[in-house]
Short mmCIF file of C-alpha atoms and ligand atoms in Angstrom, two decimals:
data_model
loop_
_atom_site.label_atom_id
_atom_site.label_comp_id
_atom_site.label_asym_id
_atom_site.label_seq_id
_atom_site.Cartn_x
_atom_site.Cartn_y
_atom_site.Cartn_z
CA MET A 1 15.67 16.52 1.04
CA GLU A 2 13.09 17.01 -1.70
CA GLN A 3 12.04 13.38 -1.95
CA ASN A 4 11.12 13.38 1.75
CA ARG A 5 8.58 16.16 1.30
CA GLY A 6 5.76 13.74 0.52
CA SER A 7 3.13 13.87 -2.25
CA TRP A 8 -0.45 12.89 -3.04
CA GLY A 9 -1.08 9.19 -3.56
CA SER A 10 -3.17 9.76 -6.69
CA ASN A 11 -4.79 12.52 -8.70
CA ILE A 12 -8.25 11.55 -7.48
CA GLY A 13 -6.92 11.68 -3.93
CA PHE A 14 -5.63 15.18 -4.57
CA LEU A 15 -8.95 16.23 -6.13
CA LEU A 16 -10.97 14.97 -3.18
CA ALA A 17 -8.65 16.75 -0.77
CA ALA A 18 -8.84 20.01 -2.74
CA ILE A 19 -12.61 19.74 -2.98
CA GLY A 20 -12.63 18.95 0.73
CA SER A 21 -10.70 22.14 1.39
CA ALA A 22 -13.08 24.15 -0.75
CA VAL A 23 -16.29 22.62 0.56
CA GLY A 24 -16.66 23.87 4.11
CA LEU A 25 -18.68 26.06 6.40
CA GLY A 26 -18.49 28.64 3.65
CA ASN A 27 -20.66 26.47 1.41
CA ILE A 28 -23.14 25.08 3.87
CA TRP A 29 -23.62 28.10 6.04
CA GLY A 30 -22.14 31.14 4.30
CA PHE A 31 -23.52 30.57 0.83
CA PRO A 32 -27.21 30.14 1.72
CA TYR A 33 -27.08 32.98 4.20
CA LYS A 34 -25.30 35.42 1.92
CA MET A 35 -27.55 34.45 -0.93
CA GLY A 36 -30.52 35.21 1.31
CA LYS A 37 -29.13 38.53 2.37
CA SER A 38 -28.29 39.50 -1.21
CA GLY A 39 -31.62 38.81 -2.84
CA GLY A 40 -31.44 35.23 -4.05
CA PHE A 41 -31.10 34.80 -7.78
CA THR A 42 -29.02 37.92 -8.55
CA PHE A 43 -26.41 36.75 -6.10
CA LEU A 44 -26.30 33.29 -7.70
CA LEU A 45 -25.74 34.79 -11.14
CA ILE A 46 -22.94 37.11 -10.08
CA TYR A 47 -21.36 34.33 -8.08
CA LEU A 48 -21.26 32.04 -11.12
CA LEU A 49 -19.69 34.72 -13.34
CA LEU A 50 -17.04 35.46 -10.75
CA ALA A 51 -16.27 31.77 -10.30
CA VAL A 52 -15.53 31.37 -14.03
CA PHE A 53 -13.61 34.60 -14.71
CA VAL A 54 -11.83 35.06 -11.42
CA GLY A 55 -12.03 31.90 -9.30
CA PHE A 56 -11.02 29.45 -12.01
CA ILE A 57 -8.09 31.64 -13.11
CA ILE A 58 -6.73 32.12 -9.60
CA MET A 59 -7.20 28.42 -8.86
CA MET A 60 -4.99 27.55 -11.86
CA GLY A 61 -2.56 30.28 -10.85
CA GLU A 62 -2.21 29.00 -7.30
CA LEU A 63 -1.93 25.32 -8.16
CA SER A 64 0.75 26.06 -10.78
CA LEU A 65 2.59 28.42 -8.42
CA GLY A 66 2.80 25.65 -5.83
CA ARG A 67 3.73 22.92 -8.26
CA LYS A 68 6.31 25.00 -10.10
CA THR A 69 8.23 25.92 -6.97
CA GLY A 70 7.55 22.74 -5.02
CA LYS A 71 7.17 24.94 -1.96
CA GLY A 72 4.52 26.17 0.42
CA THR A 73 3.23 29.73 0.27
CA VAL A 74 6.15 31.68 1.69
CA GLY A 75 8.73 29.72 -0.29
CA ALA A 76 6.72 29.94 -3.50
CA TYR A 77 6.44 33.73 -3.51
CA ARG A 78 9.96 34.20 -2.32
CA SER A 79 11.47 32.15 -5.10
CA LEU A 80 9.50 33.92 -7.85
CA SER A 81 9.26 37.58 -7.03
CA LYS A 82 11.49 40.31 -5.70
CA ARG A 83 8.82 42.91 -5.17
CA PHE A 84 6.02 40.68 -3.89
CA LYS A 85 7.92 38.09 -1.89
CA TRP A 86 6.19 39.16 1.32
CA ILE A 87 2.67 38.20 0.09
CA GLY A 88 3.55 34.69 1.19
CA TRP A 89 3.40 35.90 4.76
CA LEU A 90 -0.07 37.30 4.29
CA ALA A 91 -1.07 33.86 3.08
CA VAL A 92 0.26 32.10 6.17
CA PHE A 93 -1.18 34.65 8.54
CA SER A 94 -4.73 34.45 7.15
CA PRO A 95 -5.30 30.69 7.51
CA PHE A 96 -4.02 30.96 11.05
CA VAL A 97 -6.52 33.72 11.80
CA ILE A 98 -9.38 31.88 10.07
CA MET A 99 -8.70 28.86 12.27
CA SER A 100 -9.45 30.96 15.37
CA PHE A 101 -13.14 30.91 14.55
CA TYR A 102 -13.31 27.93 12.25
CA SER A 103 -12.40 25.57 15.08
CA VAL A 104 -14.97 27.16 17.40
CA LEU A 105 -17.70 26.67 14.79
CA GLY A 106 -16.45 23.12 14.27
CA GLY A 107 -16.85 22.63 18.02
CA TYR A 108 -20.45 23.90 17.83
CA CYS A 109 -21.14 21.26 15.18
CA ILE A 110 -19.82 18.49 17.43
CA GLU A 111 -21.99 19.79 20.25
CA TYR A 112 -25.14 19.90 18.10
CA MET A 113 -24.45 16.47 16.70
CA SER A 114 -24.21 15.09 20.23
CA LEU A 115 -27.38 16.94 21.27
CA ASN A 116 -29.34 15.38 18.43
CA LEU A 117 -27.81 12.02 19.17
CA SER A 118 -29.04 12.22 22.74
CA ASN A 119 -32.49 13.40 21.59
CA LEU A 120 -32.54 10.31 19.41
CA ALA A 121 -31.51 8.04 22.26
CA PHE A 122 -33.90 9.55 24.79
CA ALA A 123 -36.90 10.02 22.55
CA GLY A 124 -39.84 11.53 24.40
CA ALA A 125 -37.72 13.61 26.76
CA GLU A 126 -38.42 17.32 26.86
CA ILE A 127 -36.97 18.95 23.78
CA LYS A 128 -35.71 22.51 23.81
CA THR A 129 -36.09 25.02 21.00
CA GLY A 130 -33.13 25.92 18.81
CA ALA A 131 -32.93 29.37 20.37
CA ASP A 132 -32.79 27.92 23.89
CA LEU A 133 -30.12 25.42 22.92
CA PHE A 134 -28.04 28.04 21.17
CA GLY A 135 -28.28 30.43 24.09
CA ALA A 136 -27.39 27.69 26.56
CA MET A 137 -24.41 26.67 24.47
CA LEU A 138 -23.03 30.20 24.10
CA THR A 139 -23.35 31.01 27.77
CA ASN A 140 -21.39 27.93 28.71
CA PRO A 141 -17.88 29.07 27.77
CA PHE A 142 -16.20 26.07 29.32
CA GLY A 143 -18.23 23.69 27.15
CA CYS A 144 -17.41 25.71 24.04
CA VAL A 145 -13.70 25.56 24.77
CA MET A 146 -13.88 21.80 25.35
CA PHE A 147 -15.66 21.16 22.05
CA THR A 148 -13.20 23.46 20.26
CA LEU A 149 -10.40 21.43 21.77
CA LEU A 150 -12.04 18.21 20.60
CA PHE A 151 -12.30 19.58 17.07
CA LEU A 152 -8.63 20.53 17.08
CA VAL A 153 -7.61 17.12 18.40
CA ILE A 154 -9.36 15.50 15.42
CA CYS A 155 -7.55 17.84 13.01
CA TYR A 156 -4.26 17.23 14.78
CA LEU A 157 -4.59 13.47 14.36
CA ILE A 158 -5.29 13.86 10.63
CA ASN A 159 -2.57 16.41 9.81
CA ARG A 160 -0.06 14.40 11.79
CA GLY A 161 -0.55 11.54 9.33
CA GLY A 162 0.83 13.66 6.50
CA VAL A 163 -0.45 14.66 3.10
CA SER A 164 -1.29 11.25 1.66
CA GLY A 165 -1.43 9.28 4.91
CA GLY A 166 -3.73 11.71 6.73
CA ILE A 167 -5.38 14.42 4.62
CA GLU A 168 -5.93 12.32 1.51
CA LYS A 169 -7.18 9.33 3.48
CA PHE A 170 -9.73 11.37 5.41
CA ASN A 171 -11.13 13.05 2.30
CA LYS A 172 -11.41 9.82 0.34
CA VAL A 173 -14.00 8.61 2.84
CA GLY A 174 -15.32 11.96 4.04
CA MET A 175 -16.20 13.58 0.73
CA PRO A 176 -18.37 10.78 -0.74
CA ALA A 177 -20.08 10.43 2.66
CA LEU A 178 -20.77 14.15 2.77
CA PHE A 179 -22.33 14.04 -0.68
CA VAL A 180 -24.69 11.19 0.20
CA MET A 181 -25.78 12.92 3.41
CA LEU A 182 -26.41 16.16 1.56
CA VAL A 183 -28.70 14.37 -0.90
CA ILE A 184 -30.68 12.85 1.99
CA ILE A 185 -31.13 16.27 3.61
CA ILE A 186 -32.19 17.86 0.30
CA ILE A 187 -34.90 15.24 -0.23
CA ARG A 188 -36.23 15.84 3.28
CA SER A 189 -36.06 19.62 2.93
CA LEU A 190 -37.87 19.76 -0.40
CA THR A 191 -40.74 17.59 0.83
CA LEU A 192 -41.59 19.99 3.66
CA PRO A 193 -44.79 21.99 3.08
CA GLY A 194 -43.92 25.49 1.87
CA ALA A 195 -40.49 24.47 0.59
CA MET A 196 -41.31 25.61 -2.93
CA GLU A 197 -41.35 29.25 -1.84
CA GLY A 198 -37.75 28.86 -0.84
CA LEU A 199 -36.84 27.31 -4.17
CA LYS A 200 -38.47 30.17 -6.05
CA PHE A 201 -36.52 32.60 -3.92
CA MET A 202 -33.33 30.96 -5.12
CA PHE A 203 -34.08 30.50 -8.78
CA VAL A 204 -36.74 32.98 -9.92
CA PRO A 205 -35.25 36.38 -10.82
CA GLY A 206 -36.81 39.19 -8.79
CA TYR A 207 -38.91 36.86 -6.65
CA ALA A 208 -37.17 37.84 -3.40
CA VAL A 209 -38.51 41.38 -3.59
CA LYS A 210 -41.86 40.52 -5.22
CA ALA A 211 -42.76 37.97 -2.56
CA GLY A 212 -41.63 40.26 0.23
CA PHE A 213 -38.64 38.26 1.43
CA ILE A 214 -36.61 41.41 1.38
CA LYS A 215 -37.87 44.95 1.24
CA GLU A 216 -35.79 46.21 -1.64
CA ALA A 217 -33.15 44.80 -3.93
CA PRO A 218 -29.67 45.27 -2.47
CA LYS A 219 -27.23 47.52 -4.32
CA PHE A 220 -25.28 45.94 -7.13
CA ALA A 221 -21.90 46.89 -5.68
CA THR A 222 -22.82 45.34 -2.34
CA VAL A 223 -23.90 42.12 -4.00
CA LEU A 224 -20.69 42.07 -6.01
CA ALA A 225 -18.55 42.50 -2.91
CA THR A 226 -20.49 39.88 -0.96
CA ALA A 227 -20.43 37.36 -3.82
CA GLY A 228 -16.74 38.03 -4.43
CA GLY A 229 -15.70 37.59 -0.83
CA GLN A 230 -17.81 34.46 -0.63
CA MET A 231 -16.31 33.04 -3.81
CA PHE A 232 -12.77 33.46 -2.48
CA PHE A 233 -13.51 31.97 0.86
CA SER A 234 -15.48 29.09 -0.59
CA LEU A 235 -12.83 28.14 -3.14
CA SER A 236 -10.07 28.34 -0.50
CA LEU A 237 -8.27 30.94 -2.60
CA ALA A 238 -5.76 33.66 -1.76
CA MET A 239 -4.74 32.01 1.47
CA GLY A 240 -2.04 29.69 0.33
CA ALA A 241 -4.14 26.55 0.65
CA MET A 242 -4.13 25.74 -3.05
CA ILE A 243 -0.47 26.74 -3.43
CA THR A 244 0.32 24.31 -0.62
CA TYR A 245 -1.82 21.51 -2.06
CA GLY A 246 -0.39 22.16 -5.54
CA SER A 247 3.14 21.83 -4.22
CA TYR A 248 2.46 18.18 -3.45
CA LEU A 249 1.11 17.43 -6.93
CA SER A 250 3.01 15.50 -9.58
CA LYS A 251 4.12 17.18 -12.82
CA GLN A 252 2.10 15.04 -15.18
CA GLU A 253 -1.29 16.01 -13.79
CA ASP A 254 -3.57 18.30 -15.77
CA LEU A 255 -3.92 21.58 -13.87
CA VAL A 256 -6.58 23.06 -16.15
CA LYS A 257 -8.87 20.09 -15.79
CA ASN A 258 -8.20 19.79 -12.06
CA SER A 259 -8.95 23.47 -11.47
CA ALA A 260 -12.18 23.24 -13.44
CA ILE A 261 -13.28 20.16 -11.49
CA ILE A 262 -12.58 21.80 -8.12
CA VAL A 263 -14.44 25.01 -9.03
CA ILE A 264 -17.43 23.13 -10.48
CA ALA A 265 -17.65 20.67 -7.58
CA ASP A 266 -17.50 23.43 -4.99
CA THR A 267 -20.16 25.46 -6.77
CA ILE A 268 -22.43 22.44 -7.10
CA VAL A 269 -22.10 21.65 -3.40
CA ALA A 270 -22.78 25.29 -2.46
CA THR A 271 -25.91 25.33 -4.62
CA MET A 272 -27.00 21.98 -3.19
CA ALA A 273 -26.46 23.30 0.33
CA GLY A 274 -28.64 26.26 -0.61
CA ILE A 275 -31.35 23.87 -1.78
CA ALA A 276 -31.04 21.94 1.47
CA VAL A 277 -31.08 24.93 3.80
CA ILE A 278 -33.18 27.76 2.29
CA PRO A 279 -36.42 25.86 1.52
CA ALA A 280 -36.32 24.21 4.96
CA ALA A 281 -35.85 27.56 6.68
CA VAL A 282 -38.66 29.13 4.68
CA ALA A 283 -40.96 26.15 5.29
CA ASN A 284 -40.30 26.48 9.00
CA GLY A 285 -41.21 30.16 8.99
CA ILE A 286 -44.41 29.54 7.06
CA ALA A 287 -45.40 26.69 9.40
CA GLN A 288 -44.95 28.98 12.37
CA ILE A 289 -47.15 31.64 10.88
CA ASN A 290 -49.83 29.08 10.02
CA ALA A 291 -49.69 27.91 13.60
CA GLY A 292 -50.55 31.46 14.65
CA ALA A 293 -47.14 32.70 15.71
CA THR A 294 -47.07 36.43 16.18
CA VAL A 295 -44.23 38.44 14.85
CA ILE A 296 -42.69 40.13 17.82
CA ASP A 297 -39.12 40.35 16.68
CA ALA A 298 -36.99 38.89 13.93
CA VAL A 299 -36.89 35.52 15.61
CA THR A 300 -40.47 34.54 14.91
CA GLY A 301 -42.99 34.33 12.12
CA LEU A 302 -42.27 35.25 8.57
CA GLU A 303 -39.18 37.10 9.65
CA ARG A 304 -38.04 33.76 10.90
CA ALA A 305 -38.44 32.38 7.42
CA MET A 306 -36.16 35.14 6.37
CA THR A 307 -33.49 34.67 8.98
CA PHE A 308 -31.18 34.36 6.04
CA ALA A 309 -32.75 37.27 4.19
CA ASP A 310 -32.56 39.46 7.20
CA ILE A 311 -29.11 40.80 7.75
CA LYS A 312 -29.80 41.42 11.39
CA LEU A 313 -29.55 37.84 12.52
CA GLY A 314 -26.54 36.97 10.44
CA GLY A 315 -25.28 33.48 9.93
CA PRO A 316 -24.85 31.35 13.04
CA SER A 317 -28.51 31.46 14.00
CA LEU A 318 -29.51 30.02 10.65
CA LEU A 319 -27.38 26.95 11.22
CA PHE A 320 -27.87 26.53 14.94
CA VAL A 321 -31.33 27.96 15.64
CA THR A 322 -33.54 27.78 12.57
CA LEU A 323 -32.31 24.43 11.28
CA GLN A 324 -32.36 22.86 14.71
CA ASP A 325 -36.03 23.89 14.93
CA VAL A 326 -36.65 22.39 11.50
CA PHE A 327 -35.36 19.04 12.72
CA GLN A 328 -37.30 19.23 15.95
CA ALA A 329 -40.52 19.96 14.09
CA MET A 330 -40.13 16.67 12.24
CA GLY A 331 -41.12 14.60 15.27
CA THR A 332 -39.41 11.35 16.15
CA VAL A 333 -37.29 11.11 13.01
CA GLY A 334 -36.12 14.69 13.44
CA PRO A 335 -33.08 13.99 15.61
CA LEU A 336 -31.94 11.42 13.05
CA PHE A 337 -31.89 14.09 10.34
CA GLY A 338 -30.25 16.41 12.85
CA VAL A 339 -27.43 13.95 13.45
CA ILE A 340 -26.94 13.45 9.70
CA PHE A 341 -26.93 17.19 9.03
CA TYR A 342 -24.53 18.26 11.76
CA LEU A 343 -22.22 15.35 10.95
CA LEU A 344 -22.20 16.52 7.35
CA VAL A 345 -21.29 20.06 8.41
CA LEU A 346 -18.65 18.68 10.74
CA ILE A 347 -16.97 16.66 7.98
CA ALA A 348 -17.01 19.72 5.73
CA ALA A 349 -15.44 21.78 8.52
CA ILE A 350 -12.74 19.21 9.26
CA SER A 351 -11.72 18.78 5.63
CA SER A 352 -11.29 22.56 5.30
CA ALA A 353 -9.61 23.04 8.65
CA ILE A 354 -6.94 20.48 7.85
CA SER A 355 -6.08 22.41 4.68
CA LEU A 356 -5.74 25.63 6.66
CA ILE A 357 -3.52 23.91 9.21
CA GLU A 358 -1.45 22.35 6.45
CA VAL A 359 -0.56 25.78 5.04
CA VAL A 360 1.13 26.69 8.30
CA VAL A 361 2.62 23.23 8.84
CA THR A 362 4.10 23.12 5.34
CA TYR A 363 5.76 26.46 5.93
CA PHE A 364 7.62 25.13 8.97
CA MET A 365 8.45 21.83 7.26
CA ASP A 366 9.88 23.67 4.24
CA ARG A 367 11.89 25.94 6.46
CA ALA A 368 13.45 22.97 8.20
CA ALA A 369 14.27 21.45 4.82
CA GLU A 370 15.91 24.70 3.70
CA LYS A 371 18.21 24.46 6.67
CA GLY A 372 19.05 20.94 5.60
CA LYS A 373 17.07 19.36 8.40
CA GLN A 374 14.25 16.87 8.22
CA GLY A 375 11.27 18.54 9.95
CA ASN A 376 9.47 16.56 12.60
CA ARG A 377 5.87 16.62 11.34
CA PRO A 378 4.03 15.40 14.46
CA LYS A 379 5.86 18.00 16.53
CA VAL A 380 5.20 20.83 14.08
CA VAL A 381 1.50 19.90 13.81
CA LEU A 382 1.23 19.81 17.59
CA TRP A 383 2.70 23.29 18.02
CA VAL A 384 0.57 24.76 15.25
CA CYS A 385 -2.58 23.26 16.78
CA LEU A 386 -1.65 24.51 20.23
CA ALA A 387 -1.12 28.04 18.92
CA ILE A 388 -4.52 27.86 17.22
CA LEU A 389 -6.06 26.61 20.47
CA VAL A 390 -4.89 29.77 22.22
CA GLU A 391 -6.54 32.19 19.77
CA ALA A 392 -9.59 29.95 19.39
CA THR A 393 -10.07 29.95 23.15
CA VAL A 394 -10.61 33.71 23.02
CA VAL A 395 -13.30 33.31 20.34
CA ALA A 396 -14.88 30.36 22.18
CA LEU A 397 -15.00 32.18 25.52
CA ASP A 398 -16.48 35.22 23.84
CA GLY A 399 -19.49 33.13 22.71
CA LEU A 400 -20.38 35.47 19.82
CA GLY A 401 -20.16 38.46 22.11
CA THR A 402 -22.27 37.06 24.94
CA ASN A 403 -19.50 36.63 27.50
CA VAL A 404 -16.82 38.42 29.46
CA LEU A 405 -14.19 38.55 26.79
CA ASN A 406 -16.26 40.86 24.69
CA ILE A 407 -14.22 44.02 24.44
CA TRP A 408 -15.98 45.18 21.31
CA VAL A 409 -19.25 46.36 22.80
CA PRO A 410 -17.55 48.58 25.43
CA LEU A 411 -15.27 49.91 22.68
CA GLN A 412 -18.28 50.59 20.53
CA ASN A 413 -20.03 52.33 23.40
CA SER A 414 -17.15 54.68 23.99
CA PHE A 415 -16.13 55.34 20.39
CA GLY A 416 -19.35 54.80 18.50
CA VAL A 417 -19.84 52.23 15.77
CA ILE A 418 -16.54 51.89 13.98
CA GLY A 419 -17.52 49.00 11.83
CA GLU A 420 -19.62 45.93 11.48
CA PHE A 421 -17.05 43.73 13.10
CA ASN A 422 -17.06 45.36 16.45
CA ASP A 423 -19.65 43.26 18.19
CA CYS A 424 -17.72 40.04 18.69
CA TRP A 425 -14.35 38.41 18.32
CA LEU A 426 -15.52 36.06 15.60
CA ASP A 427 -16.53 38.98 13.39
CA PHE A 428 -13.30 40.76 14.10
CA MET A 429 -11.20 37.76 13.06
CA ASP A 430 -13.41 37.28 10.03
CA THR A 431 -13.00 40.92 8.96
CA LEU A 432 -9.28 40.67 9.31
CA SER A 433 -8.95 37.52 7.21
CA GLU A 434 -11.88 37.13 4.85
CA GLY A 435 -12.70 40.81 4.60
CA ILE A 436 -9.30 42.34 4.09
CA ALA A 437 -6.34 39.98 3.85
CA MET A 438 -7.97 37.68 1.31
CA PRO A 439 -8.98 40.17 -1.42
CA LEU A 440 -5.75 42.07 -0.80
CA GLY A 441 -3.69 38.89 -1.23
CA ALA A 442 -5.49 38.01 -4.44
CA LEU A 443 -5.06 41.52 -5.83
CA LEU A 444 -1.33 41.45 -5.15
CA MET A 445 -0.99 37.95 -6.54
CA SER A 446 -2.66 38.87 -9.82
CA LEU A 447 -0.47 41.96 -10.11
CA MET A 448 2.62 39.88 -9.51
CA VAL A 449 1.66 37.17 -12.00
CA GLY A 450 0.14 39.50 -14.56
CA TRP A 451 2.75 42.26 -14.54
CA GLU A 452 5.94 41.20 -12.79
CA ILE A 453 6.74 37.56 -13.50
CA LYS A 454 4.27 37.50 -16.45
CA PRO A 455 1.53 34.92 -17.02
CA LYS A 456 3.85 32.93 -19.30
CA THR A 457 5.91 31.74 -16.33
CA LEU A 458 2.87 29.97 -14.93
CA LEU A 459 1.52 28.94 -18.33
CA ASP A 460 4.73 27.00 -18.96
CA GLU A 461 4.03 25.11 -15.77
CA ILE A 462 0.37 24.62 -16.63
CA HIS A 463 1.25 23.20 -20.03
CA GLN A 464 3.16 20.37 -18.46
CA GLY A 465 0.33 17.90 -18.34
CA SER A 466 -2.25 19.99 -20.19
CA ALA A 467 -2.63 20.92 -23.84
CA ALA A 468 -5.66 23.13 -23.22
CA LYS A 469 -5.58 26.37 -25.20
CA ILE A 470 -6.15 28.80 -22.40
CA ASP A 471 -3.16 31.13 -22.82
CA GLY A 472 -5.04 34.17 -24.08
CA PHE A 473 -7.90 33.78 -21.60
CA PHE A 474 -5.54 33.17 -18.68
CA SER A 475 -3.27 36.14 -19.46
CA PHE A 476 -6.12 38.54 -20.12
CA CYS A 477 -7.98 37.62 -16.94
CA MET A 478 -4.82 37.66 -14.82
CA LYS A 479 -3.75 41.07 -16.12
CA PHE A 480 -7.05 42.92 -16.23
CA ILE A 481 -10.19 41.15 -15.01
CA VAL A 482 -8.81 39.74 -11.76
CA PRO A 483 -7.09 42.93 -10.50
CA LEU A 484 -10.12 45.03 -11.38
CA GLY A 485 -12.52 42.57 -9.77
CA MET A 486 -10.32 42.35 -6.68
CA LEU A 487 -10.10 46.09 -6.31
CA LEU A 488 -13.88 46.39 -6.51
CA ILE A 489 -14.35 43.60 -3.99
CA LEU A 490 -11.76 45.06 -1.62
CA VAL A 491 -13.31 48.52 -1.69
CA GLY A 492 -16.77 46.98 -1.34
CA GLN A 493 -15.70 44.91 1.68
CA VAL A 494 -14.01 47.81 3.44
CA ASP A 495 -17.04 49.92 2.62
CA THR A 496 -19.55 47.52 4.17
CA PHE A 497 -17.43 46.64 7.15
CA PHE A 498 -16.67 50.23 8.06
CA HIS A 499 -19.91 51.83 6.86
CA LEU A 500 -18.04 54.34 4.74
CA GLY A 501 -20.87 54.78 2.27
CA ILE A 502 -18.63 54.77 -0.83
CA PHE A 503 -21.10 52.67 -2.81
N1 LIG B 601 -13.19 26.95 1.67
C1 LIG B 601 -13.53 26.72 3.03
C2 LIG B 601 -15.02 26.99 3.22
O1 LIG B 601 -15.73 27.17 2.29
C3 LIG B 601 -12.71 27.52 3.99
C4 LIG B 601 -11.27 27.40 3.70
C5 LIG B 601 -10.52 26.30 3.80
C6 LIG B 601 -10.42 28.39 3.21
N2 LIG B 601 -9.26 26.54 3.39
C7 LIG B 601 -9.17 27.81 3.01
C8 LIG B 601 -10.62 29.69 2.88
C9 LIG B 601 -8.13 28.52 2.51
C10 LIG B 601 -9.56 30.41 2.37
C11 LIG B 601 -8.34 29.81 2.16
O2 LIG B 601 -15.48 27.03 4.31
#
């Protein structure tokens, strides 16, 4: 059975796929927005520290866990631990939940790409503002479901092709293309008047408060929790994705080097996305003020420049309102940049979505193999995608809380504010997966590796193919730093989501 499981075609193919999984909406949308909300430079610094001491360690842990057992998430935990064997389930459940909103957002990207494409084709036609477009899109639930479906069909076709024949192939073309497009967008963004303010916000310590982007510096614990949650999500950790990808990796590959490359590449792309998005958003806000825009609410004027700094507007409007306006303000070439940008985000979303789907698919394929059967991949992928379509339809119809399916606002009205998630389905799904299951999974994993099966079990695996002297660092981080960091992040997340006021 084992030889039929499939494997990566080459190490570079694996790397591109793993980087593809890591680089996603989390980098291009989440990172700039969370950085804005958390005061710029401080966030960046904490993020980098966490990536080295926690992200890199867990990345190595997950890849070696997968490769050692040659199994997907559930199988991997089950074959190593008595006490923690059920964590595997947490790590199949979370990707499935993430896909409920990931595919809807992917659908939005397709819709915006088409909109810009038609603006390009019909130059001179009346052009709507980002806010109008976004509103029109959300209040058209049928359209949202159709674009979500389209996104899932694309993923289905890729996952169906298998690990090397589908996932690896897509990333080998997609990742280099994404990089080139990102560079083009950065050049355009940085040459907008006022862009430098945005750059200073990102890289000058204390500038966010001094220049009035945010009123006061956010609390350290809040920044830590935000940066931690973001780091996990962005690196595709604690959700079985890297265990699954590692299980298809050959024994002679260097896990230390591979982990370092994935973490560095993902962090570079996140920073680059910040440089592409933040200065453009700030420039747009400044241009509006110079044009005499009055600040009525958070959607205009300088507050507009701070969409990302202002927690009120959250993420989606940055990507689909502010940036769309940035492209439209560029005149005739604007739609061209719009097409490039939304295509870039779409590729990033697809390459991550296929890794999330693969976690679930691998579980079913492994289970078939355990029963001595050869799983039928196209059939498994189809059923997984259909199940995702069902939950995604709820999120798509909800339209970020604008439509009928919104049960959260009535709930909130009758019971009072029970948390930050309770205004739309997307937030609820996000809280469930990113907010709670992910830090919890990572905490349990580090406890299992650090204290039950002992770091040595994984180090033996890591040393096949790597002579790096990381034993002491790995064990120490796994035993102490990671659990402590995870506990802090978990408490911080629960605290912010439920307004408990612990920190
Ligand atoms: N890393 C992706 C992003 O930044 C999201 C993602 C893909 C993910 N696969 C994952 C998150 C597995 C957690 C686990 O958008």
